[in-house]
Coordinates of C-alpha atoms in Angstrom, one line a residue:
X1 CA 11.6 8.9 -29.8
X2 CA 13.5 6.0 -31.6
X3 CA 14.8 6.6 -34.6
X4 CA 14.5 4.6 -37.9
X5 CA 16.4 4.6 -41.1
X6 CA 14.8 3.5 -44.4
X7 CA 16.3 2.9 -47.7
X8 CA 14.3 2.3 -51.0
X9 CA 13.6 -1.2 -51.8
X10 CA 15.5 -2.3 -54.7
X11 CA 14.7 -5.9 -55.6
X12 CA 17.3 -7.5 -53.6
X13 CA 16.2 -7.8 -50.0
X14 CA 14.1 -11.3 -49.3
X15 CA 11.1 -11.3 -48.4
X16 CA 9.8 -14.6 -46.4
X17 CA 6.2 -14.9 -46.3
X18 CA 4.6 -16.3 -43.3
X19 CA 4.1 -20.1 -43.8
X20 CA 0.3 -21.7 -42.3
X21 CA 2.5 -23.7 -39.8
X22 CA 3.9 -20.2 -38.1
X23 CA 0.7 -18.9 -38.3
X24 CA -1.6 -21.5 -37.1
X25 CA 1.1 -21.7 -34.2
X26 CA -0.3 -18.5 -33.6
X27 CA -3.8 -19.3 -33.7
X28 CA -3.5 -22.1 -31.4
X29 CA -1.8 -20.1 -28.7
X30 CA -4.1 -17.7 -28.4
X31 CA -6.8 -20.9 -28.2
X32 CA -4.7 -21.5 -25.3
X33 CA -6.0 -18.7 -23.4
X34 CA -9.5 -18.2 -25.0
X35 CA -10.9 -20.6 -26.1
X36 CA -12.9 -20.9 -28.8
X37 CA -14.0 -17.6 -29.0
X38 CA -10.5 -17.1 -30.9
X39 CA -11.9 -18.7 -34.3
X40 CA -14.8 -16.1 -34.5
X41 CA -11.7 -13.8 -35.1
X42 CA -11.6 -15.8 -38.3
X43 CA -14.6 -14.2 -40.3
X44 CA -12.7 -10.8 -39.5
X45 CA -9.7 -12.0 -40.4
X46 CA -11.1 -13.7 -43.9
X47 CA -12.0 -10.1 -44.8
X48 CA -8.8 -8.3 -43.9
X49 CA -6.5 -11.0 -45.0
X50 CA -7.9 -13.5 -47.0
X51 CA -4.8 -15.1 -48.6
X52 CA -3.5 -15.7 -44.6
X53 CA -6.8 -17.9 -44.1
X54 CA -6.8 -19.6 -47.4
X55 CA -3.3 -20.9 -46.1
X56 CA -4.9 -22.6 -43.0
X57 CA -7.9 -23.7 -45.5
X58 CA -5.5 -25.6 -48.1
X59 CA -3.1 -27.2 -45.4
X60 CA -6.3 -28.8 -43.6
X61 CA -5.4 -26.9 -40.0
X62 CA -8.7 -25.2 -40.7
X63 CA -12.3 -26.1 -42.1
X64 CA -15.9 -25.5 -41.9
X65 CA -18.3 -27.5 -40.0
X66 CA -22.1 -27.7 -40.8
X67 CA -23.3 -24.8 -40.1
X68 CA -20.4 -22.6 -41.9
X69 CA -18.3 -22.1 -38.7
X70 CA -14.5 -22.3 -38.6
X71 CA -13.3 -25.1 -36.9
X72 CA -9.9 -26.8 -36.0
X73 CA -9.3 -29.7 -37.5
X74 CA -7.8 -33.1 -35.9
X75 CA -4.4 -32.4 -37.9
X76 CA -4.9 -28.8 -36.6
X77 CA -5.5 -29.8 -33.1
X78 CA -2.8 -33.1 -33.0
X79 CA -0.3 -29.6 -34.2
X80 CA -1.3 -27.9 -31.2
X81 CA -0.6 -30.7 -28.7
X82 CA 3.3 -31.7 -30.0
X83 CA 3.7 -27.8 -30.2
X84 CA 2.6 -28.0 -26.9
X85 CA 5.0 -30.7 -25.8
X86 CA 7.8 -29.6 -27.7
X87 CA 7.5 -26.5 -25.3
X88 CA 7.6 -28.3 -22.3
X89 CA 10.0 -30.7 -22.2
X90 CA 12.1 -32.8 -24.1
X91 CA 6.2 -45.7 -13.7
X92 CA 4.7 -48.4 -10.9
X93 CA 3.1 -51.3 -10.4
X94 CA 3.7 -54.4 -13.2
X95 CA 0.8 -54.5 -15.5
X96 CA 0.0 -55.1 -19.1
X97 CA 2.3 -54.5 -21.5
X98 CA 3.1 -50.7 -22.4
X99 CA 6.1 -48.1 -22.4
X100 CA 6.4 -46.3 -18.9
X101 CA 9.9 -47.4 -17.8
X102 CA 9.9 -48.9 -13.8
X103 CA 12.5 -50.4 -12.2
X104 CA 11.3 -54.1 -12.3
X105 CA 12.5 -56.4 -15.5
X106 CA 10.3 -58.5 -17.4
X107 CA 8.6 -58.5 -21.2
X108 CA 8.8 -55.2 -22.6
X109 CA 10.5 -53.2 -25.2
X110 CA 13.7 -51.9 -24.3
X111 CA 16.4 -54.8 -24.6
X112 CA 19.6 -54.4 -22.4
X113 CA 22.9 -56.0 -23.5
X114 CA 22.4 -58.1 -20.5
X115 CA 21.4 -61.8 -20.7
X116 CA 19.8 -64.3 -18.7
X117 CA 18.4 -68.3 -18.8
X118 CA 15.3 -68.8 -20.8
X119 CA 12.5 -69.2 -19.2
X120 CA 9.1 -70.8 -20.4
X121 CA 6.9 -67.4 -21.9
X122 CA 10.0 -65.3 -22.4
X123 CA 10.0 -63.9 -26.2
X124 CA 11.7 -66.1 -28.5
X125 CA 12.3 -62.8 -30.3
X126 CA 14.7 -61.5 -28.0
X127 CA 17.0 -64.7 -28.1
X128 CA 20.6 -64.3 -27.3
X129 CA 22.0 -66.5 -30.8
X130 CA 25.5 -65.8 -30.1
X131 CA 25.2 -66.7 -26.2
X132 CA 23.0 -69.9 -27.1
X133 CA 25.4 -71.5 -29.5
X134 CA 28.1 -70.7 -27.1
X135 CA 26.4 -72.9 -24.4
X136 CA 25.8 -75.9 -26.7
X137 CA 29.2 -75.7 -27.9
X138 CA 30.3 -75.6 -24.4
X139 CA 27.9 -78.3 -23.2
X140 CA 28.8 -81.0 -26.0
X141 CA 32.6 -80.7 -25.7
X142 CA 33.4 -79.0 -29.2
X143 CA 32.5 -80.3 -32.4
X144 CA 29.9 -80.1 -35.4
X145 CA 26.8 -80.2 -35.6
X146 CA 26.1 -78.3 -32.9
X147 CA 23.0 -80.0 -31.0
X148 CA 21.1 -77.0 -29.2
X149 CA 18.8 -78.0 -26.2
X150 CA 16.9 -75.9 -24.3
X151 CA 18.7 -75.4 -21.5
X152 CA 21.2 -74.1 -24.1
X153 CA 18.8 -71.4 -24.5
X154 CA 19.8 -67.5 -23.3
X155 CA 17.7 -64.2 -24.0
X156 CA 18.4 -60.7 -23.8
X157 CA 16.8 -59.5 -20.8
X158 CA 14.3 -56.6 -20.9
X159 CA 13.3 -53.6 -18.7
X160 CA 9.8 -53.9 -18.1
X161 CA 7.5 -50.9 -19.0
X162 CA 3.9 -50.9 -17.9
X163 CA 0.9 -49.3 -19.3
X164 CA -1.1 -46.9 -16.9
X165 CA -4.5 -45.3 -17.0
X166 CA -4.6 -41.5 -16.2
X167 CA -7.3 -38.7 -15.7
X168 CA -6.0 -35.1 -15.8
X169 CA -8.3 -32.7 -13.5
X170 CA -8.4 -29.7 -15.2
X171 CA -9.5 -26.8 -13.1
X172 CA -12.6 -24.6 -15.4
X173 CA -13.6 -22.4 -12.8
X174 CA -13.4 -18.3 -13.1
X175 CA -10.1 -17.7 -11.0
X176 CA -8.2 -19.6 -13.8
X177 CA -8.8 -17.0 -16.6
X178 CA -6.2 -14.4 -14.5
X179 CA -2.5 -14.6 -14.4
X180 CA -2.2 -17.1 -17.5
X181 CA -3.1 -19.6 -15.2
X182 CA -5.7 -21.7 -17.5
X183 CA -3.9 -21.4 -20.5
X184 CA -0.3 -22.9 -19.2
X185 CA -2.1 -25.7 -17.6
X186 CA -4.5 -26.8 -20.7
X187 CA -0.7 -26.4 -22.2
X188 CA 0.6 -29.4 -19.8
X189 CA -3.2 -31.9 -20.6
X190 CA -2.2 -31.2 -24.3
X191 CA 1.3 -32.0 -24.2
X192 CA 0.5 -34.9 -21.9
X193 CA -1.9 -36.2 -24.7
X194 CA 1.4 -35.8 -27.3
X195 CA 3.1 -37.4 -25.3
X196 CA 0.7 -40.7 -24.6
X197 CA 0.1 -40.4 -28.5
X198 CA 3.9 -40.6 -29.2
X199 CA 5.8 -43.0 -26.4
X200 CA 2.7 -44.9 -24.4
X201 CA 0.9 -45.5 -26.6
X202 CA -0.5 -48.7 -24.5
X203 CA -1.5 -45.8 -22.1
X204 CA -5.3 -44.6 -21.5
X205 CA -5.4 -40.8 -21.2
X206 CA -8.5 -38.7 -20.4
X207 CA -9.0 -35.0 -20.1
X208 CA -11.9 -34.2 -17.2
X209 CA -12.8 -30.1 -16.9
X210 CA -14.6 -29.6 -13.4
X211 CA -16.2 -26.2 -12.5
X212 CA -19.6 -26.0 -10.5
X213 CA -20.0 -29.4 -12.9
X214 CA -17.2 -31.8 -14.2
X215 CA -17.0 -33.0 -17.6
X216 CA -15.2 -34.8 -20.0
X217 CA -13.1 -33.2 -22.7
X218 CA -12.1 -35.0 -25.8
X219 CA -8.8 -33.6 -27.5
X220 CA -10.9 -30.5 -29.9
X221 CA -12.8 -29.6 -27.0
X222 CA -9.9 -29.6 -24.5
X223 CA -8.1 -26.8 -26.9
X224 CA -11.7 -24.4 -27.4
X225 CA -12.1 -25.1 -23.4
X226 CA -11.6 -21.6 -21.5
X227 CA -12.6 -21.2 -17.3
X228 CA -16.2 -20.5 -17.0
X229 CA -17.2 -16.6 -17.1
X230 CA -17.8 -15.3 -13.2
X231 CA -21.5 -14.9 -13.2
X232 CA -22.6 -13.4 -9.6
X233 CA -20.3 -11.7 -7.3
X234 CA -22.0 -11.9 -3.7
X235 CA -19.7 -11.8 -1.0
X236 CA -21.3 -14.6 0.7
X237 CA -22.9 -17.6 -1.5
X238 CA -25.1 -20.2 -0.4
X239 CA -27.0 -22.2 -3.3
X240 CA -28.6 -25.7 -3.8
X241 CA -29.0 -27.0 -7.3
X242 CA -31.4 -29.9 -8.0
X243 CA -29.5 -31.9 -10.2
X244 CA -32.8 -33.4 -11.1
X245 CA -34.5 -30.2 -11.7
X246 CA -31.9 -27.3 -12.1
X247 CA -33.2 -23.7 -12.8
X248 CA -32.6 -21.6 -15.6
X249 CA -29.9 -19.8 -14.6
X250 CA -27.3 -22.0 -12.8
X251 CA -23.5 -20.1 -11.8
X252 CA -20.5 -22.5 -13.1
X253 CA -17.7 -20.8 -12.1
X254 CA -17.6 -22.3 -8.8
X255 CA -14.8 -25.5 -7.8
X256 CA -15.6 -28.4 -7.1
X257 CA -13.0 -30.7 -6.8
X258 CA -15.1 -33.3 -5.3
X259 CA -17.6 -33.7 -8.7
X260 CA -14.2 -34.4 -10.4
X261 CA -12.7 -37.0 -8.5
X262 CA -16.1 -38.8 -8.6
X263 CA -16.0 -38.4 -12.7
X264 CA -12.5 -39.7 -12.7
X265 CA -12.9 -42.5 -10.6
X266 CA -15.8 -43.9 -12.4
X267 CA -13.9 -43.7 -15.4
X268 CA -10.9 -45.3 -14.0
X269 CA -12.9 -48.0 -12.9
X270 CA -13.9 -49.0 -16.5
X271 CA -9.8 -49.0 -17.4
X272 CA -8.5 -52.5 -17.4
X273 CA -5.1 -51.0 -16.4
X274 CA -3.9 -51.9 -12.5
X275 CA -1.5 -48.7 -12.8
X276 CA -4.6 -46.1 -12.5
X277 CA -3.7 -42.3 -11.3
X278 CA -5.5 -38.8 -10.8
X279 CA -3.2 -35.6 -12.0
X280 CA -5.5 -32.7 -10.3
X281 CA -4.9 -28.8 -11.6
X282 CA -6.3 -26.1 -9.9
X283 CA -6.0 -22.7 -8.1
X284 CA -8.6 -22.6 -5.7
X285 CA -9.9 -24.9 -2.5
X286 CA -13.2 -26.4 -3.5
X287 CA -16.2 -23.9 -3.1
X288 CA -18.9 -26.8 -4.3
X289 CA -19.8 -30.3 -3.1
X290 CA -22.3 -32.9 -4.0
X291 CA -25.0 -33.7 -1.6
X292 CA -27.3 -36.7 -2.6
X293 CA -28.9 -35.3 -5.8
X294 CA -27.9 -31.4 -4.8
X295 CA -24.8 -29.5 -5.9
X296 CA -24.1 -27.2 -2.8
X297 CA -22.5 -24.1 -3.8
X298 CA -20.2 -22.3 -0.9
X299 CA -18.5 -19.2 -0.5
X300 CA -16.1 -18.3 0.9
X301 CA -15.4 -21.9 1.5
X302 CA -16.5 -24.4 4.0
X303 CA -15.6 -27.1 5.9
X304 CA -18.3 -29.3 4.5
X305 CA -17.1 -29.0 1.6
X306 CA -13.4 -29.5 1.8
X307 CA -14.8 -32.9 4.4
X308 CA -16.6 -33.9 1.5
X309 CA -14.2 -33.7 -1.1
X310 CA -11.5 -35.5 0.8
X311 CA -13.5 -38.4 1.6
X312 CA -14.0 -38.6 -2.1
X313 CA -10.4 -38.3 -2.0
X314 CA -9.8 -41.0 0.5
X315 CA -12.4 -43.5 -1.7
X316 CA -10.1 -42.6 -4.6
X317 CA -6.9 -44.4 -2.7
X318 CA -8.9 -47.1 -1.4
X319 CA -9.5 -47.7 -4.9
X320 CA -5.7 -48.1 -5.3
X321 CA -5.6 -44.4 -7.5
X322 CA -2.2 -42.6 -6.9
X323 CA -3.1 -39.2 -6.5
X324 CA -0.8 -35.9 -7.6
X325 CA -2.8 -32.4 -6.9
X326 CA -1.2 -29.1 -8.0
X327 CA -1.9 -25.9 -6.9
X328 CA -1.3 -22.8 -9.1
X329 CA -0.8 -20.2 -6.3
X330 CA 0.4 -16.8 -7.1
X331 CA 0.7 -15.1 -4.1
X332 CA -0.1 -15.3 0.0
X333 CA -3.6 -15.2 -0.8
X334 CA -3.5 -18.7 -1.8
X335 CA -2.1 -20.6 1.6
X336 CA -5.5 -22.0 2.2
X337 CA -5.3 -23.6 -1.4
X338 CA -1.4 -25.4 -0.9
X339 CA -3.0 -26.5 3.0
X340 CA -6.0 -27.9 1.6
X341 CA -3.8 -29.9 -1.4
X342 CA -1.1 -31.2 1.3
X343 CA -4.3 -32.5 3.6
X344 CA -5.1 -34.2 -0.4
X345 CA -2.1 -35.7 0.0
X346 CA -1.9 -37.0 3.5
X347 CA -5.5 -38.3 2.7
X348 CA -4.8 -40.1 -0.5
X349 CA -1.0 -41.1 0.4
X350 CA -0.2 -39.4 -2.7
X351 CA 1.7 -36.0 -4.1
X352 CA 1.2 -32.4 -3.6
X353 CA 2.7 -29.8 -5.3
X354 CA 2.7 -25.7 -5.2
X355 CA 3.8 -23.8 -7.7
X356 CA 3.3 -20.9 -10.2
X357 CA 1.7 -21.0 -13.9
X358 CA 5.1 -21.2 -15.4
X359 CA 7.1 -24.0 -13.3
X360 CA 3.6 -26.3 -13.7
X361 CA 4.8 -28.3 -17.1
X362 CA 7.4 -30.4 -15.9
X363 CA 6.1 -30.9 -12.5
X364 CA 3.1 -32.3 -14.0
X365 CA 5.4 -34.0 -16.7
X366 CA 8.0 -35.1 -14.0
X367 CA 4.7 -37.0 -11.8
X368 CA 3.4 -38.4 -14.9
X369 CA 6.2 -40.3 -15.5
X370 CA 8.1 -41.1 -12.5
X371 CA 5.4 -40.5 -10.1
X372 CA 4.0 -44.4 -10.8
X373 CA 7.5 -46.4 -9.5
X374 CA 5.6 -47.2 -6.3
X375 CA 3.9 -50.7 -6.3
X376 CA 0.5 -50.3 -4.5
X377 CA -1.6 -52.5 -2.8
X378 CA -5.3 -52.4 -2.7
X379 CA -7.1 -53.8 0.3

């Protein structure tokens, strides 16, 4: 039995309340792993504690929405994406204007100490004064006034950063609620949203959950997301859903991979950005696929459907998409999953990666950034 030793309080020890930032930290974390069911917590905890929730209340991580449930706010849920980066870690083809450093010069915002010949379109903010005057002086021989013409004219020379458009592929489906596994990768979509927020912005950034469905997440609904709850457990599945005319009960906790390529790419498509690429998360090989206006669930899983979600895979590249796919795999179990993500990879021309829940932040982070140095060409 341990042993403890206690001494009567006397006035002089400190006590340090918890502050709402440390305990929203909290909070969020668990969010991490559950979801929104977390904040139903909070009408327990406002009558056990209700001084801990009027902290959250008065520093506006907290509020009420219509109907009188808790809610996180943006300030709470902007919190939870740099704590989220912060724990993580500290591209390309030339395109518009943005912040993701490549190895090609050009307009852009980091100046180097470097200098070169002006050329017609180059920033006439970035002008080299001291190197300019010293080439008119030069040209005319000495002397004042000093005439300046424009071949006179030198600038700094910039590193050219490009702006990209990405869609994160965020695994939903039941397998994801064991090991951590869902929680550490909604960690790495909302650090990667911190991060576009903070140093790209010129960067488009969208969240897509897929499951037996796929959908868009905006940044509130990416931290209440949690995998979808295993609802039959047959051995052996074989189900059509009319997307036209589903029935009432329909299982979501199936992967498909392929509705959430097709999601992504259409939403690429819309992205003005020539830098366009696919970050995929998951821990399963697809055990869904689209068929005309059917959703064909599979299981175990089928060659059909893995067929099917690499041709969607293979439209992806033709569309000039770099793909990265990244399999959470946790033990021997999972070789089917890193054999069907390298075949992703041959397919697309793109990156596959293995690994387990904990290593998946700066993979993701490391293919994010660097992973876009390679110029592409469509057609």
């Amino acid at each position: 039995m341990p042993e403890f030793e206690y001494s009567r309080w006397d006035g002089t020890q400190q006590f340090t309340p918890q502050s709402a930032d440390s305990i929203f930290d909290q909070l969020s974390n668990y969010m991490m792993d559950y979801g929104e069911n977390v904040l139903d917590m909070l009408d327990q905890l406002q009558e056990d504690n209700p001084e801990i929730l009027d902290l959250l209340l008065k520093q506006g991580y907290i509020d009420r929405d219509e109907e009188g449930k808790f809610m996180v706010t943006g300030k709470g849920v902007k919190r939870a994406e740099t704590r989220a980066l912060e724990d993580l870690f500290e591209i390309s083809r030339k395109d518009k204007l943005g912040s993701h450093e490549t190895e090609y010069r050009g307009a852009g915002q980091t100046v180097h100490e470097e200098s070169k010949p002006y050329e017609y379109g180059d920033p006439v903010s970035n002008l080299n004064m001291h190197e300019t005057l010293k080439n008119a002086l030069y040209r005319q021989g000495g002397g004042s006034p000093i005439h300046v013409g424009e071949e006179d004219f030198v600038v700094h020379d910039t590193e050219y950063q490009t702006s990209c458009a990405t869609v994160v592929l965020l695994d939903m489906s039941g397998s994801m609620m064991r090991y951590g596994k869902f929680g550490q990768a909604k960690r790495v979509a909302m650090a990667l949203q911190s991060l576009v927020r903070g140093k790209y912005q010129g960067d488009f950034l969208q969240v897509v959950g897929f499951y037996t469905y796929a959908t868009s997440l905006s940044e509130r609904e990416l931290l209440y997301a949690a995998p979808k709850q295993v609802s039959i457990f047959d051995s052996r599945v074989r189900m059509r859903i009319d997307l036209d005319n589903p029935p009432a009960f329909v299982p979501e906790h199936f992967t498909n991979i392929q509705a959430g390529l097709q999601f992504a790419r259409r939403i690429l498509s819309r992205q003005p950005a020539q830098n366009k690429q696919i970050i995929t998360i998951t821990d399963g090989e697809p055990t869904a696929h689209i068929e005309g206006r059917e959703i064909v669930l599979v299981y175990p899983p089928a060659q059909s459907t893995a067929r099917r979600t690499l041709a969607e895979v293979r439209r992806c590249a033709d569309e000039g998409i770099h793909l990265s796919s990244f399999a959470l795999i946790e033990d021997y179990f999972y070789l089917g999953l890193v054999n069907f993500v390298e075949q992703m990879a041959e397919v697309s021309h793109g990156v596959s990666a293995y690994c387990d829940a904990n290593d998946l932040g700066n993979m993701v982070i490391d293919s994010f950034v660097g992973g876009r140095k390679k110029r592409r060409v469509v057609g």
